[in-house]
Amino acid sequence: MTNARVFPNTEPGQVRFVPAENSPDGSPQWLLTRFDDIVSALSDDRLTPRGRTYPSDCAAAQLLVRQQTQAADWVGNAMIAKDPPDHTRLRKLVVREFGAKNAEAFRPQIQRIADELLDAVADHEQVDLIKAYAFPLFVRVFCALLDVPEPISKRLLPSEQDAKPIIPLEVGYAAAVELIETRRREPGDDIMSGLVAAHERDELSDDELLAMPLLLLFGGITTVPLIGNGVMTLLQHPEQLAELRRDPSLLPAAVDEVLRHVSPTVLLSRFTTEDIEIGGTTIPAGGHVRMVVGSAGHDAARYPDPGTFDIHRDDGHALAFGHGIHYCLGAHLAKVEGEVAVGTLIRRFPGLALAETVTLSEVDDGIAGLEKLPVRLRPATGR
């Protein structure tokens, strides 16, 4: 299954106009589905992530206004919603912390977390890998990265009673506020302490400071579907799974192929600041451009035999982490998490198998993944 099927009629092709009455948010949109068109759009400074105000008669916009809270304001202050020079200023404060070298240095800590989570379920015959493994691994890595105190980190983890693992917006918001206040009182050698110090030097505003940990939390949560989608896809391709077990050096390429074949990020949005031509189509100023990343990963003009999952592809340039100046800050870390999480799981449980059929769905706006991933950790006949 490909992400193009999560969003019907988005196979790679010409730029397509979607009138307001057929659009999910009630605004006219232009869909980009070809790899080269999306790269071009994400490289063009005439497209901005800053959205416009929707018309007052738009039902979706009215619902957003009714639901608007102080906690929901954070996105507009995050670097993903900023253009240069503000985007450049904010990214410069943290980009070094998320480089490839630092991500690799964090691998042993991610490995320890993965081992502890799998130790906790090792005696189970069946487990939901999203709830028991992928989601808590993401949360614990986030908390270790930002040195989040245990009383705060516990509130970010789902309880046994929760139907599915999520972090409610208000919970994440409260955790970010408390973490900032803690680092003001007790500064250390960590990312948040550095950001608090930058705030005190007037290098970022109150709102921008608060948006930083929220961006890392809610933006980084795509690591969960990366792990889930990867495990599902490998179990559906047993020959390649067996090869990966024999040769773990293929893990980086396998993660890249998962990002192409079943990208967690399916849609990206931009708005045109002036009339612009993309793929031979003129999009007017103020146009809402939706880039269907899931389809770009299956563009035959870019990838030979795009419908085939192949861990031997030598081109890892997928668009799951975006492109251009807004390329995902945590891309290197997410890849390391994916390699450790998937590699450790398939090594420790050679009898791993799907317990039931699972299907990708839109688990969040523009994010494709699994709400649950029930697996048998060992063959049904016994240990």
Tab-separated table of C-alpha atoms in Angstrom:
chain	number	residue	atom	x	y	z
A	1	MET	CA	0.000	0.000	0.000
A	2	THR	CA	1.263	3.467	-0.835
A	3	ASN	CA	0.466	6.823	0.643
A	4	ALA	CA	-1.091	7.851	-2.665
A	5	ARG	CA	-3.958	5.551	-1.710
A	6	VAL	CA	-4.434	7.343	1.603
A	7	PHE	CA	-5.277	10.445	-0.418
A	8	PRO	CA	-7.180	9.254	-3.539
A	9	ASN	CA	-6.589	10.734	-6.990
A	10	THR	CA	-3.152	12.073	-6.088
A	11	GLU	CA	-0.965	9.902	-8.289
A	12	PRO	CA	1.918	11.880	-9.801
A	13	GLY	CA	0.627	14.031	-12.652
A	14	GLN	CA	-0.137	17.593	-13.615
A	15	VAL	CA	-0.679	20.339	-11.057
A	16	ARG	CA	-4.349	19.991	-10.147
A	17	PHE	CA	-6.768	22.672	-8.952
A	18	VAL	CA	-9.232	21.697	-6.222
A	19	PRO	CA	-12.190	24.101	-5.885
A	20	ALA	CA	-13.299	25.256	-2.441
A	21	GLU	CA	-16.392	23.042	-2.360
A	22	ASN	CA	-14.217	19.921	-2.739
A	23	SER	CA	-11.410	21.049	-0.433
A	24	PRO	CA	-11.063	19.683	3.129
A	25	ASP	CA	-10.722	23.167	4.673
A	26	GLY	CA	-13.093	25.050	2.381
A	27	SER	CA	-10.389	26.940	0.503
A	28	PRO	CA	-9.367	26.491	-3.147
A	29	GLN	CA	-6.144	24.511	-3.416
A	30	TRP	CA	-3.537	23.473	-5.948
A	31	LEU	CA	-2.152	19.958	-5.549
A	32	LEU	CA	1.454	19.201	-6.491
A	33	THR	CA	2.136	15.489	-6.854
A	34	ARG	CA	5.316	15.246	-8.938
A	35	PHE	CA	8.702	15.048	-7.256
A	36	ASP	CA	10.350	17.813	-9.297
A	37	ASP	CA	7.387	20.174	-8.882
A	38	ILE	CA	7.479	19.770	-5.099
A	39	VAL	CA	11.246	20.285	-4.916
A	40	SER	CA	10.849	23.418	-7.024
A	41	ALA	CA	8.069	24.755	-4.801
A	42	LEU	CA	9.942	24.055	-1.552
A	43	SER	CA	13.015	25.835	-2.977
A	44	ASP	CA	11.096	28.964	-4.014
A	45	ASP	CA	11.015	31.882	-1.579
A	46	ARG	CA	7.806	33.115	-3.216
A	47	LEU	CA	5.980	30.384	-1.322
A	48	THR	CA	5.565	30.855	2.399
A	49	PRO	CA	4.401	28.570	5.222
A	50	ARG	CA	2.418	31.472	6.682
A	51	GLY	CA	-1.259	30.834	5.962
A	52	ARG	CA	-3.925	33.347	5.149
A	53	THR	CA	-7.193	34.091	6.926
A	54	TYR	CA	-9.970	31.887	5.643
A	55	PRO	CA	-13.350	33.396	4.720
A	56	SER	CA	-15.802	33.780	7.579
A	57	ASP	CA	-18.323	31.456	5.937
A	58	CYS	CA	-15.834	28.578	5.914
A	59	ALA	CA	-17.145	25.978	8.359
A	60	ALA	CA	-13.680	24.607	9.053
A	61	ALA	CA	-12.359	28.081	9.847
A	62	GLN	CA	-15.256	28.776	12.213
A	63	LEU	CA	-14.540	25.524	14.033
A	64	LEU	CA	-10.882	26.484	14.400
A	65	VAL	CA	-11.853	29.870	15.836
A	66	ARG	CA	-14.168	28.229	18.378
A	67	GLN	CA	-11.437	25.821	19.416
A	68	GLN	CA	-8.697	28.440	19.532
A	69	THR	CA	-6.896	28.493	22.850
A	70	GLN	CA	-3.680	29.956	24.138
A	71	ALA	CA	-2.100	26.526	23.718
A	72	ALA	CA	-3.089	26.358	20.054
A	73	ASP	CA	-1.274	29.619	19.218
A	74	TRP	CA	2.189	28.080	19.405
A	75	VAL	CA	2.449	26.993	15.755
A	76	GLY	CA	2.432	30.564	14.440
A	77	ASN	CA	5.487	31.321	16.589
A	78	ALA	CA	7.467	28.233	15.578
A	79	MET	CA	10.227	28.373	12.980
A	80	ILE	CA	8.203	26.137	10.624
A	81	ALA	CA	5.757	29.041	10.222
A	82	LYS	CA	8.433	31.698	9.747
A	83	ASP	CA	10.169	33.129	6.705
A	84	PRO	CA	13.693	34.593	6.712
A	85	PRO	CA	15.090	36.472	8.500
A	86	ASP	CA	13.090	35.198	11.532
A	87	HIS	CA	13.346	31.586	10.398
A	88	THR	CA	17.117	31.945	9.943
A	89	ARG	CA	17.506	33.506	13.398
A	90	LEU	CA	15.510	30.791	15.160
A	91	ARG	CA	17.032	27.856	13.311
A	92	LYS	CA	20.551	29.126	13.986
A	93	LEU	CA	19.914	28.806	17.723
A	94	VAL	CA	19.438	25.031	17.594
A	95	VAL	CA	20.590	23.654	14.246
A	96	ARG	CA	24.006	22.586	15.518
A	97	GLU	CA	22.398	20.451	18.227
A	98	PHE	CA	20.584	18.401	15.582
A	99	GLY	CA	23.396	17.772	13.117
A	100	ALA	CA	24.359	14.300	11.935
A	101	LYS	CA	27.310	14.073	14.335
A	102	ASN	CA	25.209	14.836	17.414
A	103	ALA	CA	22.433	12.496	16.271
A	104	GLU	CA	24.949	9.682	15.918
A	105	ALA	CA	26.414	10.466	19.343
A	106	PHE	CA	22.910	10.039	20.768
A	107	ARG	CA	22.583	6.515	19.308
A	108	PRO	CA	23.744	4.655	22.491
A	109	GLN	CA	21.089	6.427	24.553
A	110	ILE	CA	18.403	5.574	21.992
A	111	GLN	CA	19.644	1.963	22.047
A	112	ARG	CA	19.318	1.818	25.830
A	113	ILE	CA	15.738	3.115	25.651
A	114	ALA	CA	14.818	0.612	22.931
A	115	ASP	CA	16.276	-2.270	24.930
A	116	GLU	CA	14.414	-1.255	28.086
A	117	LEU	CA	11.083	-1.010	26.258
A	118	LEU	CA	11.541	-4.404	24.614
A	119	ASP	CA	12.666	-5.965	27.900
A	120	ALA	CA	9.309	-4.885	29.339
A	121	VAL	CA	7.335	-6.846	26.720
A	122	ALA	CA	9.755	-9.689	25.996
A	123	ASP	CA	7.575	-12.280	27.755
A	124	HIS	CA	4.400	-11.257	25.922
A	125	GLU	CA	3.059	-13.376	23.099
A	126	GLN	CA	1.387	-10.397	21.415
A	127	VAL	CA	1.806	-6.639	21.736
A	128	ASP	CA	0.711	-3.405	20.078
A	129	LEU	CA	4.028	-1.983	18.896
A	130	ILE	CA	2.695	1.552	18.528
A	131	LYS	CA	1.542	1.819	22.112
A	132	ALA	CA	4.195	-0.330	23.770
A	133	TYR	CA	7.242	0.586	21.713
A	134	ALA	CA	7.187	3.251	18.986
A	135	PHE	CA	5.322	5.941	20.925
A	136	PRO	CA	7.084	5.609	24.310
A	137	LEU	CA	10.440	5.382	22.518
A	138	PHE	CA	9.770	8.709	20.799
A	139	VAL	CA	8.659	10.361	24.071
A	140	ARG	CA	11.605	9.038	26.055
A	141	VAL	CA	14.113	10.112	23.388
A	142	PHE	CA	12.545	13.586	23.336
A	143	CYS	CA	12.780	13.804	27.133
A	144	ALA	CA	16.386	12.586	27.173
A	145	LEU	CA	17.346	15.042	24.446
A	146	LEU	CA	15.889	18.012	26.316
A	147	ASP	CA	16.782	16.650	29.762
A	148	VAL	CA	13.117	16.775	30.819
A	149	PRO	CA	12.703	16.084	34.559
A	150	GLU	CA	10.943	12.799	35.342
A	151	PRO	CA	7.797	14.355	36.894
A	152	ILE	CA	7.180	16.174	33.608
A	153	SER	CA	8.150	13.301	31.328
A	154	LYS	CA	5.735	10.895	33.035
A	155	ARG	CA	2.807	13.106	32.034
A	156	LEU	CA	3.745	12.814	28.359
A	157	LEU	CA	3.518	9.017	28.346
A	158	PRO	CA	0.145	7.306	27.790
A	159	SER	CA	-1.414	5.340	30.606
A	160	GLU	CA	-2.479	1.721	30.316
A	161	GLN	CA	-6.081	2.911	30.180
A	162	ASP	CA	-5.612	5.180	27.166
A	163	ALA	CA	-7.232	3.737	24.048
A	164	LYS	CA	-4.355	4.969	21.893
A	165	PRO	CA	-1.143	6.872	22.604
A	166	ILE	CA	-1.444	10.604	22.058
A	167	ILE	CA	-0.167	13.751	23.724
A	168	PRO	CA	-3.074	16.166	24.171
A	169	LEU	CA	-2.139	19.703	23.155
A	170	GLU	CA	-2.850	21.089	26.598
A	171	VAL	CA	-0.606	18.447	28.214
A	172	GLY	CA	2.299	19.244	25.883
A	173	TYR	CA	1.775	22.965	26.409
A	174	ALA	CA	1.808	22.656	30.202
A	175	ALA	CA	4.920	20.477	30.044
A	176	ALA	CA	6.740	23.051	27.882
A	177	VAL	CA	5.855	25.893	30.263
A	178	GLU	CA	7.031	23.905	33.289
A	179	LEU	CA	10.248	22.837	31.547
A	180	ILE	CA	11.125	26.437	30.702
A	181	GLU	CA	10.480	27.576	34.269
A	182	THR	CA	12.582	24.681	35.590
A	183	ARG	CA	15.502	25.643	33.362
A	184	ARG	CA	15.232	29.257	34.481
A	185	ARG	CA	15.646	28.121	38.084
A	186	GLU	CA	18.094	25.318	37.378
A	187	PRO	CA	20.081	25.964	34.188
A	188	GLY	CA	22.245	23.174	32.847
A	189	ASP	CA	24.196	22.086	29.795
A	190	ASP	CA	21.197	21.207	27.619
A	191	ILE	CA	19.201	22.545	24.697
A	192	MET	CA	16.455	24.201	26.742
A	193	SER	CA	18.931	25.923	29.055
A	194	GLY	CA	20.637	27.351	25.983
A	195	LEU	CA	17.323	28.588	24.623
A	196	VAL	CA	16.360	30.170	27.959
A	197	ALA	CA	19.734	31.949	27.982
A	198	ALA	CA	19.114	33.147	24.411
A	199	HIS	CA	15.732	34.484	25.507
A	200	GLU	CA	17.388	36.410	28.307
A	201	ARG	CA	19.714	37.935	25.696
A	202	ASP	CA	16.608	39.026	23.756
A	203	GLU	CA	17.436	36.673	20.877
A	204	LEU	CA	13.937	35.213	20.869
A	205	SER	CA	10.582	36.308	22.252
A	206	ASP	CA	8.476	34.693	24.984
A	207	ASP	CA	6.250	33.043	22.386
A	208	GLU	CA	9.179	31.849	20.294
A	209	LEU	CA	10.828	30.306	23.355
A	210	LEU	CA	7.664	28.385	24.203
A	211	ALA	CA	7.245	27.240	20.598
A	212	MET	CA	10.676	25.576	20.506
A	213	PRO	CA	9.992	22.549	22.768
A	214	LEU	CA	6.471	22.257	21.349
A	215	LEU	CA	7.867	22.089	17.813
A	216	LEU	CA	10.318	19.370	18.836
A	217	LEU	CA	7.526	17.475	20.579
A	218	PHE	CA	4.649	17.715	18.120
A	219	GLY	CA	6.817	18.012	15.020
A	220	GLY	CA	9.020	15.088	16.020
A	221	ILE	CA	6.103	12.757	16.641
A	222	THR	CA	6.316	11.598	13.005
A	223	THR	CA	9.032	9.270	14.313
A	224	VAL	CA	6.206	7.064	15.604
A	225	PRO	CA	4.704	6.346	12.159
A	226	LEU	CA	8.210	6.033	10.711
A	227	ILE	CA	8.823	3.092	13.063
A	228	GLY	CA	5.332	1.637	12.683
A	229	ASN	CA	5.240	1.979	8.895
A	230	GLY	CA	8.723	0.488	8.671
A	231	VAL	CA	7.948	-2.583	10.758
A	232	MET	CA	4.679	-3.178	8.903
A	233	THR	CA	6.332	-2.894	5.489
A	234	LEU	CA	9.225	-5.187	6.371
A	235	LEU	CA	6.844	-7.833	7.723
A	236	GLN	CA	4.981	-7.605	4.425
A	237	HIS	CA	8.273	-8.215	2.557
A	238	PRO	CA	9.782	-11.222	4.386
A	239	GLU	CA	12.636	-11.797	1.933
A	240	GLN	CA	13.965	-8.296	2.459
A	241	LEU	CA	13.380	-8.585	6.198
A	242	ALA	CA	15.482	-11.771	6.250
A	243	GLU	CA	18.224	-10.021	4.301
A	244	LEU	CA	18.167	-7.092	6.710
A	245	ARG	CA	18.557	-9.483	9.632
A	246	ARG	CA	21.568	-11.069	7.937
A	247	ASP	CA	23.118	-7.711	7.092
A	248	PRO	CA	22.219	-4.902	9.547
A	249	SER	CA	24.450	-2.516	7.571
A	250	LEU	CA	21.459	-2.188	5.218
A	251	LEU	CA	19.390	-0.490	7.951
A	252	PRO	CA	20.098	3.124	6.872
A	253	ALA	CA	19.058	2.328	3.305
A	254	ALA	CA	15.995	0.441	4.574
A	255	VAL	CA	14.880	3.455	6.622
A	256	ASP	CA	15.355	5.708	3.586
A	257	GLU	CA	13.234	3.332	1.519
A	258	VAL	CA	10.488	3.317	4.165
A	259	LEU	CA	10.499	7.126	4.042
A	260	ARG	CA	9.969	6.953	0.286
A	261	HIS	CA	7.586	4.018	0.021
A	262	VAL	CA	5.335	4.727	3.034
A	263	SER	CA	6.258	8.273	4.006
A	264	PRO	CA	4.822	9.351	7.376
A	265	THR	CA	4.558	12.888	5.996
A	266	VAL	CA	2.026	12.908	3.195
A	267	LEU	CA	1.104	16.580	2.787
A	268	LEU	CA	2.931	19.894	3.118
A	269	SER	CA	1.293	23.321	2.729
A	270	ARG	CA	2.581	26.603	1.361
A	271	PHE	CA	0.959	29.860	0.183
A	272	THR	CA	2.042	31.903	-2.821
A	273	THR	CA	3.044	35.518	-2.176
A	274	GLU	CA	2.719	36.405	-5.870
A	275	ASP	CA	1.621	34.794	-9.117
A	276	ILE	CA	3.898	31.850	-9.791
A	277	GLU	CA	4.191	29.131	-12.415
A	278	ILE	CA	4.727	25.557	-11.251
A	279	GLY	CA	4.700	22.596	-13.599
A	280	GLY	CA	3.324	24.716	-16.425
A	281	THR	CA	0.395	25.975	-14.325
A	282	THR	CA	0.055	29.555	-13.052
A	283	ILE	CA	-0.984	29.737	-9.411
A	284	PRO	CA	-2.201	33.188	-8.333
A	285	ALA	CA	-0.929	35.149	-5.341
A	286	GLY	CA	-2.469	33.893	-2.110
A	287	GLY	CA	-2.950	30.416	-3.553
A	288	HIS	CA	-2.957	27.489	-1.157
A	289	VAL	CA	-0.448	24.935	-2.471
A	290	ARG	CA	-0.651	21.400	-1.089
A	291	MET	CA	2.332	19.174	-1.854
A	292	VAL	CA	1.471	15.467	-1.815
A	293	VAL	CA	4.753	13.998	-0.603
A	294	GLY	CA	3.314	10.490	-0.550
A	295	SER	CA	2.733	10.650	-4.301
A	296	ALA	CA	6.115	12.231	-5.067
A	297	GLY	CA	7.758	9.178	-3.534
A	298	HIS	CA	6.021	7.093	-6.217
A	299	ASP	CA	6.857	9.324	-9.160
A	300	ALA	CA	8.163	7.059	-11.932
A	301	ALA	CA	10.042	10.005	-13.426
A	302	ARG	CA	12.158	10.088	-10.262
A	303	TYR	CA	12.195	6.483	-9.026
A	304	PRO	CA	12.467	3.401	-11.261
A	305	ASP	CA	9.712	0.868	-10.504
A	306	PRO	CA	8.322	3.146	-7.746
A	307	GLY	CA	5.689	0.708	-6.502
A	308	THR	CA	8.330	-1.822	-5.461
A	309	PHE	CA	9.756	-1.704	-1.939
A	310	ASP	CA	13.511	-2.201	-2.315
A	311	ILE	CA	16.029	-1.724	0.484
A	312	HIS	CA	18.832	-1.709	-2.097
A	313	ARG	CA	17.887	1.598	-3.696
A	314	ASP	CA	20.896	3.872	-3.767
A	315	ASP	CA	18.920	7.134	-3.829
A	316	GLY	CA	17.735	8.091	-0.377
A	317	HIS	CA	16.543	11.583	-1.297
A	318	ALA	CA	12.910	11.262	-0.275
A	319	LEU	CA	10.770	14.270	0.624
A	320	ALA	CA	9.455	12.928	3.931
A	321	PHE	CA	11.506	15.550	5.795
A	322	GLY	CA	10.760	18.322	3.308
A	323	HIS	CA	13.316	20.260	1.297
A	324	GLY	CA	14.980	23.644	1.293
A	325	ILE	CA	15.305	25.992	4.248
A	326	HIS	CA	12.488	24.257	6.147
A	327	TYR	CA	14.061	20.804	5.866
A	328	CYS	CA	13.179	18.999	9.085
A	329	LEU	CA	15.481	20.011	11.924
A	330	GLY	CA	15.339	16.542	13.477
A	331	ALA	CA	15.787	14.487	10.291
A	332	HIS	CA	19.143	12.998	11.311
A	333	LEU	CA	17.866	12.086	14.763
A	334	ALA	CA	14.664	10.571	13.367
A	335	LYS	CA	16.659	8.344	11.015
A	336	VAL	CA	18.862	7.131	13.865
A	337	GLU	CA	15.757	6.424	15.964
A	338	GLY	CA	14.262	4.472	13.085
A	339	GLU	CA	17.433	2.441	12.546
A	340	VAL	CA	17.780	1.588	16.239
A	341	ALA	CA	14.090	0.891	16.841
A	342	VAL	CA	13.570	-1.347	13.800
A	343	GLY	CA	16.991	-2.986	13.953
A	344	THR	CA	16.722	-3.897	17.624
A	345	LEU	CA	13.192	-5.258	17.244
A	346	ILE	CA	13.910	-7.568	14.305
A	347	ARG	CA	17.152	-8.780	15.893
A	348	ARG	CA	15.596	-9.660	19.229
A	349	PHE	CA	12.453	-11.275	17.847
A	350	PRO	CA	13.232	-13.470	14.838
A	351	GLY	CA	9.679	-14.879	14.934
A	352	LEU	CA	8.054	-11.434	14.726
A	353	ALA	CA	4.833	-11.485	12.685
A	354	LEU	CA	1.724	-9.393	12.115
A	355	ALA	CA	-1.084	-10.530	14.423
A	356	GLU	CA	-3.757	-9.073	12.148
A	357	THR	CA	-4.099	-7.085	8.959
A	358	VAL	CA	-3.278	-3.402	9.392
A	359	THR	CA	-3.984	-0.449	7.128
A	360	LEU	CA	-2.403	2.969	6.852
A	361	SER	CA	-4.679	5.899	7.574
A	362	GLU	CA	-4.387	9.621	8.211
A	363	VAL	CA	-3.536	9.544	11.914
A	364	ASP	CA	-3.115	13.328	12.012
A	365	ASP	CA	-3.373	16.177	9.502
A	366	GLY	CA	-1.052	15.202	6.665
A	367	ILE	CA	0.467	12.278	8.591
A	368	ALA	CA	-0.018	8.680	7.428
A	369	GLY	CA	0.526	5.845	9.864
A	370	LEU	CA	-1.040	3.154	12.000
A	371	GLU	CA	-3.257	3.684	15.026
A	372	LYS	CA	-2.131	0.277	16.243
A	373	LEU	CA	0.289	-2.426	15.137
A	374	PRO	CA	-0.570	-5.771	16.777
A	375	VAL	CA	2.266	-8.261	16.352
A	376	ARG	CA	3.184	-11.683	17.652
A	377	LEU	CA	6.660	-11.567	19.122
A	378	ARG	CA	7.205	-15.270	18.504
A	379	PRO	CA	5.523	-17.962	16.415
A	380	ALA	CA	1.988	-18.846	17.471
A	381	THR	CA	3.031	-22.455	18.120
A	382	GLY	CA	5.129	-21.403	21.102
A	383	ARG	CA	8.561	-20.220	22.006
